[in-house]
Short mmCIF file of C-alpha atoms and ligand atoms in Angstrom, two decimals:
data_model
loop_
_atom_site.label_atom_id
_atom_site.label_comp_id
_atom_site.label_asym_id
_atom_site.label_seq_id
_atom_site.Cartn_x
_atom_site.Cartn_y
_atom_site.Cartn_z
CA MET F 100 0.00 0.00 0.00
CA CYS F 101 1.43 3.42 -0.87
CA THR F 102 0.70 7.01 0.03
CA ALA F 103 2.62 10.13 -0.94
CA SER F 104 4.96 9.56 1.98
CA ASP F 105 4.95 5.82 2.87
CA SER F 106 4.84 2.31 1.48
CA PHE F 107 3.68 -0.44 3.82
CA GLU F 108 1.83 -3.75 4.00
CA ALA F 109 -1.44 -3.74 5.92
CA ASP F 110 -5.10 -4.67 5.99
CA LEU F 111 -7.66 -1.88 5.65
CA GLY F 112 -10.92 -1.79 7.54
CA ILE F 113 -13.69 0.11 5.75
CA ASP F 114 -17.03 1.11 7.18
CA ASP F 115 -19.66 3.41 5.75
CA GLY F 116 -17.38 4.45 2.90
CA ARG F 117 -14.50 5.50 5.14
CA ILE F 118 -11.25 3.89 6.24
CA VAL F 119 -11.68 2.97 9.90
CA ALA F 120 -8.62 0.80 10.54
CA ILE F 121 -5.17 0.20 9.10
CA ALA F 122 -3.40 -2.73 10.76
CA SER F 123 -1.82 -6.06 10.04
CA ASN F 124 -4.18 -9.03 10.23
CA LEU F 125 -7.57 -7.43 10.75
CA PRO F 126 -10.38 -9.95 11.36
CA PRO F 127 -12.53 -10.87 8.34
CA GLY F 128 -15.26 -8.36 7.43
CA GLU F 129 -18.67 -8.71 5.79
CA ARG F 130 -16.87 -8.58 2.50
CA ASP F 131 -13.15 -9.10 1.96
CA ILE F 132 -11.13 -8.04 -1.06
CA ASP F 133 -7.84 -9.82 -1.53
CA ALA F 134 -5.29 -7.35 -2.87
CA ALA F 135 -2.36 -9.79 -2.70
CA GLY F 136 0.13 -9.18 -5.48
CA ARG F 137 -1.36 -5.81 -6.35
CA TRP F 138 -0.34 -2.31 -5.33
CA VAL F 139 -2.98 -0.40 -3.41
CA LEU F 140 -2.86 3.35 -4.05
CA PRO F 141 -5.27 6.19 -3.30
CA GLY F 142 -7.86 6.81 -6.00
CA GLY F 143 -6.67 9.43 -8.44
CA VAL F 144 -7.79 13.03 -8.10
CA ASP F 145 -7.89 14.83 -11.44
CA SER F 146 -8.25 18.54 -10.80
CA HIS F 147 -8.46 19.68 -14.41
CA VAL F 148 -11.17 18.25 -16.67
CA HIS F 149 -13.72 19.76 -19.04
CA LEU F 150 -17.03 17.89 -19.18
CA GLU F 151 -20.33 18.95 -20.70
CA GLN F 152 -18.72 22.32 -21.32
CA LYS F 153 -19.28 24.63 -24.25
CA SER F 154 -16.08 26.28 -25.48
CA SER F 155 -15.97 30.02 -26.11
CA MET F 156 -16.53 29.19 -29.80
CA GLY F 157 -19.75 27.36 -28.87
CA VAL F 158 -18.42 23.81 -29.32
CA MET F 159 -19.67 21.19 -26.84
CA THR F 160 -17.27 18.65 -25.39
CA ALA F 161 -17.79 15.06 -26.54
CA ASP F 162 -18.10 13.81 -22.97
CA ASP F 163 -20.93 14.59 -20.63
CA PHE F 164 -20.76 13.94 -16.89
CA LEU F 165 -21.71 10.29 -17.40
CA SER F 166 -19.26 9.25 -20.13
CA GLY F 167 -16.54 11.44 -18.63
CA SER F 168 -16.92 10.11 -15.12
CA VAL F 169 -17.17 6.48 -16.32
CA SER F 170 -13.96 7.03 -18.27
CA ALA F 171 -12.36 8.54 -15.15
CA ALA F 172 -13.41 5.53 -13.07
CA PHE F 173 -11.92 3.02 -15.51
CA GLY F 174 -8.69 4.99 -15.43
CA GLY F 175 -8.44 4.87 -11.62
CA THR F 176 -9.67 8.40 -10.92
CA THR F 177 -12.26 8.53 -8.14
CA THR F 178 -12.53 12.33 -7.83
CA PHE F 179 -12.38 15.00 -10.49
CA MET F 180 -12.73 18.75 -10.60
CA SER F 181 -14.48 20.06 -13.69
CA PHE F 182 -14.90 23.59 -14.95
CA ALA F 183 -18.13 25.56 -14.79
CA ALA F 184 -17.56 28.09 -17.56
CA GLN F 185 -18.88 31.61 -17.45
CA HIS F 186 -19.34 33.08 -20.90
CA ARG F 187 -19.61 36.83 -21.18
CA GLY F 188 -22.94 38.05 -19.86
CA ASP F 189 -23.52 34.94 -17.71
CA SER F 190 -24.21 35.10 -14.00
CA LEU F 191 -21.67 33.03 -12.03
CA ARG F 192 -24.41 31.75 -9.74
CA GLU F 193 -26.49 30.51 -12.67
CA VAL F 194 -23.42 28.91 -14.24
CA ILE F 195 -22.64 26.88 -11.12
CA ASP F 196 -26.28 25.89 -10.58
CA ASP F 197 -26.52 24.74 -14.19
CA TYR F 198 -23.36 22.58 -14.06
CA ARG F 199 -24.30 21.09 -10.70
CA ALA F 200 -27.76 20.18 -11.96
CA ARG F 201 -26.31 18.41 -14.99
CA ALA F 202 -23.63 16.56 -12.99
CA LEU F 203 -25.94 15.37 -10.21
CA PRO F 204 -27.81 12.57 -12.03
CA ARG F 205 -24.82 11.46 -14.07
CA CYS F 206 -21.49 11.32 -12.20
CA VAL F 207 -20.21 7.94 -11.06
CA VAL F 208 -17.19 9.38 -9.21
CA ASP F 209 -17.03 12.24 -6.72
CA TYR F 210 -16.64 15.73 -8.13
CA ALA F 211 -16.15 19.40 -7.40
CA PHE F 212 -16.10 22.51 -9.58
CA HIS F 213 -13.81 25.37 -10.45
CA LEU F 214 -15.28 28.42 -12.11
CA ILE F 215 -13.97 29.96 -15.32
CA VAL F 216 -14.26 33.73 -14.95
CA SER F 217 -14.41 35.51 -18.31
CA ASP F 218 -16.59 38.49 -17.38
CA PRO F 219 -15.40 40.05 -14.12
CA THR F 220 -18.23 42.56 -13.71
CA PRO F 221 -18.61 44.33 -10.35
CA ARG F 222 -21.56 42.07 -9.53
CA ALA F 223 -19.61 38.91 -10.41
CA MET F 224 -16.57 40.02 -8.41
CA ASP F 225 -18.16 41.68 -5.38
CA VAL F 226 -21.32 39.65 -4.89
CA GLU F 227 -21.39 36.32 -6.71
CA LEU F 228 -17.81 35.16 -6.40
CA PRO F 229 -17.46 35.75 -2.63
CA ALA F 230 -20.75 33.92 -2.03
CA LEU F 231 -19.73 30.96 -4.19
CA ILE F 232 -16.30 30.77 -2.56
CA ALA F 233 -18.00 30.64 0.84
CA GLU F 234 -20.12 27.76 -0.47
CA GLY F 235 -17.07 25.70 -1.44
CA VAL F 236 -16.23 26.68 -5.01
CA ARG F 237 -12.85 28.00 -3.95
CA SER F 238 -10.89 28.07 -7.21
CA PHE F 239 -11.31 29.71 -10.56
CA LYS F 240 -9.51 29.79 -13.86
CA VAL F 241 -8.72 32.88 -15.87
CA TYR F 242 -7.37 33.11 -19.40
CA MET F 243 -4.76 35.44 -20.82
CA THR F 244 -5.67 34.42 -24.37
CA TYR F 245 -8.76 33.63 -26.50
CA ASP F 246 -10.83 36.56 -27.76
CA ARG F 247 -13.92 35.72 -25.74
CA LEU F 248 -12.28 34.60 -22.53
CA ARG F 249 -9.17 36.62 -21.93
CA LEU F 250 -8.72 39.17 -19.19
CA ASP F 251 -6.38 42.13 -19.44
CA ASP F 252 -3.81 42.86 -16.75
CA ALA F 253 -6.13 45.18 -14.79
CA GLN F 254 -8.86 42.55 -14.81
CA LEU F 255 -6.35 39.92 -13.72
CA LEU F 256 -5.43 42.14 -10.80
CA ASP F 257 -9.13 42.56 -9.93
CA VAL F 258 -9.55 38.80 -9.86
CA LEU F 259 -6.36 38.27 -7.86
CA ALA F 260 -7.55 40.84 -5.33
CA VAL F 261 -10.87 39.05 -4.80
CA ALA F 262 -9.05 35.71 -4.47
CA GLN F 263 -6.68 37.22 -1.94
CA ARG F 264 -9.49 38.67 0.16
CA GLU F 265 -11.59 35.49 0.03
CA GLN F 266 -8.69 32.98 0.17
CA ALA F 267 -9.37 31.32 -3.15
CA MET F 268 -7.01 29.69 -5.64
CA VAL F 269 -6.48 31.30 -9.04
CA MET F 270 -5.60 29.05 -11.96
CA VAL F 271 -4.12 30.78 -14.98
CA HIS F 272 -4.00 29.86 -18.65
CA ALA F 273 -0.82 31.78 -19.38
CA GLU F 274 -0.25 32.55 -23.05
CA ASN F 275 0.33 35.99 -24.59
CA HIS F 276 -2.69 36.67 -26.80
CA GLU F 277 -1.08 39.34 -28.97
CA VAL F 278 1.90 37.15 -29.83
CA ILE F 279 -0.36 34.25 -30.86
CA GLN F 280 -2.62 36.50 -32.93
CA TRP F 281 0.34 38.23 -34.60
CA ILE F 282 1.89 34.94 -35.72
CA ALA F 283 -1.46 33.41 -36.70
CA ARG F 284 -2.37 36.37 -38.89
CA ARG F 285 0.89 36.09 -40.81
CA LEU F 286 0.52 32.34 -41.23
CA LEU F 287 -3.04 32.62 -42.56
CA ASP F 288 -2.09 35.52 -44.87
CA ARG F 289 0.47 33.19 -46.45
CA GLY F 290 -2.05 30.37 -46.83
CA HIS F 291 -0.77 28.21 -43.96
CA ARG F 292 -3.99 26.71 -42.57
CA ALA F 293 -3.11 23.12 -41.59
CA PRO F 294 -3.31 21.84 -37.98
CA LYS F 295 0.48 21.87 -37.57
CA TYR F 296 0.49 25.69 -37.69
CA HIS F 297 -1.39 25.75 -34.40
CA ALA F 298 1.88 24.81 -32.70
CA VAL F 299 3.75 27.51 -34.62
CA ALA F 300 1.26 30.22 -33.61
CA HIS F 301 1.25 29.18 -29.95
CA ALA F 302 4.99 29.87 -29.75
CA PRO F 303 6.90 28.98 -26.58
CA VAL F 304 7.67 32.64 -25.97
CA ALA F 305 3.93 33.38 -25.68
CA GLU F 306 3.71 30.96 -22.77
CA ALA F 307 6.96 32.10 -21.18
CA GLU F 308 6.10 35.80 -21.31
CA ALA F 309 2.57 35.39 -19.96
CA THR F 310 3.78 33.11 -17.17
CA HIS F 311 6.37 35.66 -16.12
CA ARG F 312 3.84 38.50 -16.28
CA VAL F 313 1.10 36.89 -14.26
CA ILE F 314 3.57 35.78 -11.60
CA ALA F 315 4.72 39.39 -11.37
CA LEU F 316 1.11 40.56 -11.00
CA SER F 317 0.50 38.00 -8.27
CA THR F 318 3.46 39.30 -6.26
CA LEU F 319 1.84 42.73 -6.09
CA LEU F 320 -0.96 41.19 -4.04
CA GLU F 321 0.93 38.23 -2.57
CA GLN F 322 -1.79 35.98 -3.93
CA PRO F 323 -0.94 32.30 -4.57
CA LEU F 324 -1.32 31.19 -8.15
CA LEU F 325 -1.38 27.97 -10.12
CA ILE F 326 -0.09 28.05 -13.67
CA VAL F 327 -2.02 25.31 -15.44
CA HIS F 328 -0.91 23.05 -18.31
CA VAL F 329 2.75 24.12 -18.26
CA SER F 330 4.65 22.97 -21.35
CA ASP F 331 7.58 25.27 -21.98
CA PRO F 332 11.09 25.09 -20.42
CA VAL F 333 11.41 28.87 -20.06
CA ALA F 334 7.99 29.09 -18.37
CA ILE F 335 9.24 26.40 -15.99
CA GLU F 336 12.34 28.48 -15.29
CA HIS F 337 10.15 31.49 -14.44
CA ILE F 338 8.07 29.41 -12.04
CA ARG F 339 11.17 27.96 -10.40
CA ALA F 340 12.86 31.34 -10.08
CA ALA F 341 9.77 32.78 -8.40
CA GLN F 342 9.52 29.81 -6.04
CA THR F 343 13.18 30.32 -5.12
CA LEU F 344 12.32 33.88 -4.11
CA GLY F 345 9.50 32.59 -1.91
CA VAL F 346 6.60 33.43 -4.23
CA ARG F 347 3.72 30.99 -3.78
CA VAL F 348 3.36 29.96 -7.39
CA TYR F 349 2.46 26.39 -8.24
CA GLY F 350 2.59 24.53 -11.53
CA GLU F 351 0.52 21.88 -13.21
CA THR F 352 1.34 19.75 -16.23
CA CYS F 353 -0.50 17.09 -18.21
CA PRO F 354 0.19 13.91 -20.23
CA GLN F 355 0.30 15.74 -23.56
CA TYR F 356 3.46 17.59 -22.49
CA LEU F 357 5.29 14.39 -21.55
CA PHE F 358 4.15 12.08 -24.32
CA LEU F 359 3.28 14.16 -27.41
CA THR F 360 5.23 16.63 -29.53
CA ALA F 361 4.40 19.29 -32.13
CA GLU F 362 5.36 16.74 -34.80
CA ASP F 363 2.19 14.84 -33.92
CA LEU F 364 0.19 17.74 -35.35
CA ASP F 365 1.95 17.29 -38.69
CA LYS F 366 -0.21 14.52 -40.13
CA PRO F 367 -1.79 14.15 -43.56
CA GLY F 368 -5.01 16.10 -44.14
CA MET F 369 -6.75 17.26 -41.01
CA ASP F 370 -5.61 14.36 -38.78
CA GLY F 371 -3.22 16.57 -36.83
CA ALA F 372 -6.29 18.28 -35.31
CA MET F 373 -6.61 15.29 -32.97
CA TRP F 374 -3.35 16.36 -31.29
CA CYS F 375 -4.26 20.04 -31.10
CA CYS F 376 -4.39 21.57 -27.64
CA SER F 377 -3.26 24.81 -26.01
CA PRO F 378 -0.50 25.22 -25.15
CA PRO F 379 0.55 22.76 -27.84
CA PRO F 380 2.85 19.79 -27.29
CA ARG F 381 6.42 20.99 -27.93
CA ASP F 382 9.58 18.92 -28.52
CA ALA F 383 11.79 16.31 -26.87
CA ARG F 384 13.79 18.96 -25.01
CA ALA F 385 10.62 20.44 -23.54
CA GLN F 386 9.42 16.97 -22.54
CA GLU F 387 12.66 16.43 -20.64
CA ALA F 388 12.27 19.81 -18.92
CA VAL F 389 8.73 18.87 -17.83
CA TRP F 390 9.89 15.50 -16.46
CA ARG F 391 12.65 17.32 -14.56
CA ALA F 392 10.19 19.87 -13.19
CA LEU F 393 7.97 17.07 -11.90
CA SER F 394 10.85 15.39 -10.16
CA ASN F 395 12.45 18.50 -8.65
CA GLY F 396 9.16 19.80 -7.28
CA THR F 397 8.69 22.84 -9.55
CA LEU F 398 5.43 21.34 -10.84
CA GLN F 399 3.26 19.78 -8.17
CA VAL F 400 0.16 18.48 -9.93
CA PHE F 401 -0.29 16.19 -12.90
CA SER F 402 -3.81 16.58 -14.34
CA SER F 403 -5.39 15.37 -17.55
CA ASP F 404 -6.81 18.64 -18.94
CA HIS F 405 -9.34 16.27 -20.52
CA ALA F 406 -10.87 18.52 -23.20
CA PRO F 407 -12.60 16.01 -25.47
CA TYR F 408 -13.77 16.96 -28.96
CA ARG F 409 -14.87 14.55 -31.65
CA PHE F 410 -13.02 14.50 -34.97
CA ASP F 411 -15.99 15.84 -36.92
CA ALA F 412 -18.11 18.96 -37.44
CA SER F 413 -19.49 18.75 -33.88
CA GLY F 414 -15.99 19.13 -32.46
CA LYS F 415 -12.56 19.58 -33.99
CA LEU F 416 -13.67 20.41 -37.52
CA PRO F 417 -16.53 22.94 -37.60
CA ARG F 418 -15.90 23.56 -41.33
CA GLY F 419 -14.77 20.05 -42.25
CA ALA F 420 -11.62 19.92 -44.37
CA ASP F 421 -11.74 23.72 -44.75
CA THR F 422 -11.25 24.28 -41.01
CA THR F 423 -8.14 26.37 -40.34
CA PHE F 424 -5.87 25.84 -37.34
CA LYS F 425 -7.52 28.91 -35.76
CA GLU F 426 -10.98 27.32 -35.94
CA MET F 427 -10.22 23.85 -34.56
CA ALA F 428 -11.46 23.11 -31.07
CA ASN F 429 -8.49 23.07 -28.70
CA GLY F 430 -8.01 20.11 -26.40
CA VAL F 431 -7.13 16.44 -26.13
CA PRO F 432 -8.73 13.62 -24.15
CA GLY F 433 -6.80 12.11 -21.24
CA ILE F 434 -9.06 11.44 -18.26
CA GLU F 435 -8.74 7.64 -18.54
CA LEU F 436 -5.08 7.37 -19.51
CA ARG F 437 -3.61 10.05 -17.20
CA LEU F 438 -2.75 7.53 -14.48
CA PRO F 439 -1.76 4.55 -16.66
CA LEU F 440 0.58 6.75 -18.75
CA LEU F 441 2.40 8.20 -15.75
CA PHE F 442 2.42 4.91 -13.87
CA SER F 443 4.02 3.17 -16.86
CA GLU F 444 6.48 5.84 -18.00
CA GLY F 445 7.12 7.37 -14.58
CA VAL F 446 6.99 4.59 -11.99
CA MET F 447 7.61 1.42 -14.02
CA ALA F 448 10.27 3.13 -16.16
CA GLY F 449 12.10 4.26 -13.00
CA ARG F 450 11.69 8.01 -13.47
CA MET F 451 9.81 8.51 -10.18
CA THR F 452 8.91 6.59 -7.06
CA VAL F 453 5.40 5.34 -6.54
CA ASN F 454 5.10 7.82 -3.64
CA GLU F 455 5.93 10.68 -5.97
CA PHE F 456 3.34 9.33 -8.38
CA VAL F 457 0.70 9.40 -5.62
CA ALA F 458 1.65 12.98 -4.67
CA LEU F 459 1.45 14.18 -8.27
CA THR F 460 -1.77 12.43 -9.20
CA ALA F 461 -3.84 12.49 -6.01
CA THR F 462 -2.50 13.97 -2.76
CA ASN F 463 -1.34 17.33 -4.06
CA HIS F 464 -4.60 17.90 -5.92
CA ALA F 465 -6.60 17.19 -2.77
CA LYS F 466 -4.37 19.48 -0.71
CA MET F 467 -4.31 22.30 -3.22
CA TYR F 468 -8.10 22.46 -3.43
CA GLY F 469 -8.98 21.77 0.18
CA LEU F 470 -10.24 18.20 -0.25
CA HIS F 471 -7.56 16.61 1.94
CA PRO F 472 -7.59 14.42 4.06
CA ARG F 473 -11.00 13.24 2.87
CA LYS F 474 -9.51 12.66 -0.60
CA GLY F 475 -6.07 11.89 -1.99
CA THR F 476 -4.63 9.59 0.67
CA ILE F 477 -5.02 6.34 2.58
CA ALA F 478 -5.57 7.17 6.25
CA VAL F 479 -8.02 6.45 9.02
CA GLY F 480 -10.94 8.84 8.50
CA SER F 481 -10.33 9.30 4.77
CA ASP F 482 -12.82 8.17 2.15
CA ALA F 483 -12.02 4.62 1.05
CA ASP F 484 -11.09 5.64 -2.50
CA LEU F 485 -8.59 3.03 -3.60
CA VAL F 486 -7.06 1.61 -6.75
CA LEU F 487 -5.60 -1.89 -6.94
CA TRP F 488 -2.92 -1.78 -9.59
CA ASP F 489 -1.91 -4.82 -11.62
CA THR F 490 1.76 -4.05 -12.18
CA GLN F 491 2.27 -7.05 -14.49
CA ARG F 492 -0.30 -6.15 -17.10
CA ARG F 493 0.94 -4.83 -20.44
CA THR F 494 -1.58 -2.96 -22.57
CA VAL F 495 -1.27 -1.57 -26.07
CA VAL F 496 -3.44 1.54 -26.08
CA ASP F 497 -6.35 1.60 -28.47
CA TRP F 498 -9.44 3.79 -28.29
CA SER F 499 -11.67 0.68 -28.25
CA LEU F 500 -10.32 -0.04 -24.74
CA LEU F 501 -11.46 3.33 -23.44
CA HIS F 502 -14.84 4.56 -22.24
CA ASP F 503 -14.98 8.17 -23.37
CA ASN F 504 -17.11 9.43 -26.22
CA VAL F 505 -14.30 10.95 -28.27
CA GLY F 506 -13.69 8.33 -30.97
CA TYR F 507 -9.88 8.39 -30.90
CA THR F 508 -6.97 8.66 -28.51
CA PRO F 509 -3.74 10.56 -29.18
CA TYR F 510 -1.88 7.80 -27.31
CA ALA F 511 -2.90 4.88 -29.59
CA GLY F 512 -0.20 2.27 -30.15
CA ARG F 513 1.76 2.89 -26.94
CA GLU F 514 2.50 -0.10 -24.79
CA LEU F 515 1.86 0.63 -21.12
CA ARG F 516 3.02 -1.34 -18.10
CA GLY F 517 0.63 -1.50 -15.14
CA TRP F 518 -3.13 -0.98 -15.10
CA PRO F 519 -5.78 0.12 -12.56
CA GLN F 520 -7.57 -3.21 -12.22
CA THR F 521 -9.99 -2.63 -9.34
CA VAL F 522 -11.32 0.80 -8.43
CA ILE F 523 -13.05 1.48 -5.14
CA ARG F 524 -14.99 4.68 -4.41
CA ARG F 525 -16.07 5.29 -0.82
CA GLY F 526 -15.73 1.58 -0.11
CA GLU F 527 -17.74 0.44 -3.13
CA VAL F 528 -16.13 -1.45 -6.00
CA ILE F 529 -17.05 0.67 -9.00
CA VAL F 530 -14.77 -0.98 -11.57
CA ASP F 531 -13.36 -4.48 -11.52
CA ASP F 532 -11.52 -6.18 -14.34
CA GLY F 533 -13.08 -4.08 -17.05
CA THR F 534 -16.65 -4.06 -15.69
CA LEU F 535 -18.45 -1.00 -14.31
CA TYR F 536 -20.56 -1.43 -11.16
CA ALA F 537 -21.40 2.20 -10.39
CA ARG F 538 -24.83 3.71 -10.91
CA PRO F 539 -25.16 7.09 -12.69
CA GLY F 540 -25.60 9.76 -10.06
CA SER F 541 -23.81 7.81 -7.33
CA GLY F 542 -20.89 10.28 -7.33
CA GLN F 543 -21.03 12.92 -4.61
CA TYR F 544 -20.63 16.66 -5.00
CA LEU F 545 -17.72 17.99 -2.92
CA ARG F 546 -17.34 21.42 -1.37
CA CYS F 547 -13.74 22.55 -1.28
CA GLY F 548 -12.04 23.93 1.81
CA LEU F 549 -8.84 25.88 2.31
CA PRO F 550 -5.64 24.61 0.70
CA LEU F 551 -3.02 22.75 2.74
CA PRO F 552 0.77 22.73 2.26
CA LEU F 553 1.65 20.34 -0.56
CA GLU F 554 3.79 17.25 -0.52
CA ARG F 555 7.07 17.90 -2.19
CA ALA F 556 6.62 16.25 -5.52
CA ALA F 557 9.99 14.61 -5.18
CA ALA F 558 12.81 14.18 -2.75
CA ALA F 559 15.85 16.35 -3.40
CA PRO F 560 18.20 14.57 -5.78
CA PRO F 561 21.12 12.87 -4.00
CA ALA F 562 24.04 15.25 -3.58
CA ARG F 563 26.59 14.60 -6.30
CA ARG F 564 30.13 13.98 -5.22
CA LEU F 565 32.54 16.20 -7.05
CA PHE F 566 35.50 13.99 -6.18
CA SER F 567 35.24 10.37 -5.28
N1 DUC Q 609 -7.15 25.31 -22.07
C1 DUC Q 609 -7.48 24.26 -21.32
O1 DUC Q 609 -7.28 24.28 -20.12
N2 DUC Q 609 -8.04 23.20 -21.88
C2 DUC Q 609 -8.31 23.07 -23.24
C3 DUC Q 609 -7.96 24.23 -24.05
C4 DUC Q 609 -7.34 25.35 -23.35
O2 DUC Q 609 -6.98 26.34 -23.95
ZN1 ZN Q 610 -6.26 26.49 -20.58
ZN1 ZN Q 611 -8.25 22.78 -19.54
#
């Protein structure tokens, strides 16, 4: 059994959905599950998913709260945090009520919400947001790019000030809008429309500059910040430099920045659209920088950023083969493969310990968003959210193995070692050996509390001897 800090052998006693005892040789219960030969880890917490969400361009995600949460469950994730997106003119209160009403009858795993704030009107900032924060929606995402979502620097400061006063977490999509638009305009003027140009327009410097800028803004108010979906080595350097100075800036990354590159967008026809997300996957050097940032603690959370769009006119390709890289829906699926990918290429490949894996995929998410110790660990009093991993299984990824509604996976053809075989949510087996046992609507809505100090993502590397 492994947590973010320990590995040990023990029996677990579970009652009423909670862990009530951890000891060797507990007496038999009403029902016993034999986990011999398997690794027992906390259920995954995925704090960045988009389900049943309309993009700012009006495109609906392929997954609703049922297909998305079923896919999460099969992938070993027992809690997720999805976005409730305000579009300009929307009331934040109505947005949250609407998302909660849609999630309630559908979710099979436990869930909470972040808000997306795109219209920081005085009413939204002074009335609605404080009330929603008090009710347990304690985090919100803001964008520095996208025409219909982005906030300018003054608006970012307004949002940071509310978060500081109300003790909320601000998540930032950090990319410089003007840089992206400037490059995109020139590409389109020259007839470059294919999916691969998405990665050219979303240049690394756009991410690096915006990351640096928003960290600077946050220092004015001493407001903690999470930079989401970090992909670029220079952005990582900015985050690390700020952390070294004592700034409370946190970083998140996602599978697409470890396992995909911009070359994946360079496919015949429109196929590259399936690999299109923002920021885009970069190159092998950037992948190495992201791995390093996970192991040296610069990035503390590993989320999926599951943003599922079908490869047709309802999703990626609103104008079919005529769709330009500026019109494609941005996002890749990952809710089901987030844990298997990192378990295989991180733990089984020897890049990280299993305890680091638990910190990055469960414990730090729960701590960052005030769900710990109920979620994200194995401890007396915690919810009995557990995954029994089969470390021997080898799986070649194919979309037919998955349970989302997307129709493809960007990770097809990869061989993964280790698989989440049995998934337990609040003491109930919800997935076992490829079969779902959970009822739609059996997931519980979670109110978030105040954040807690995070686990270090990794132990300090052993001191190198200069002379031996
Ligand atoms: N940002 C996300 O967080 N997800 C999908 C697309 C985007 O720009
Ligand atoms: Zn984003
Ligand atoms: Zn996202």
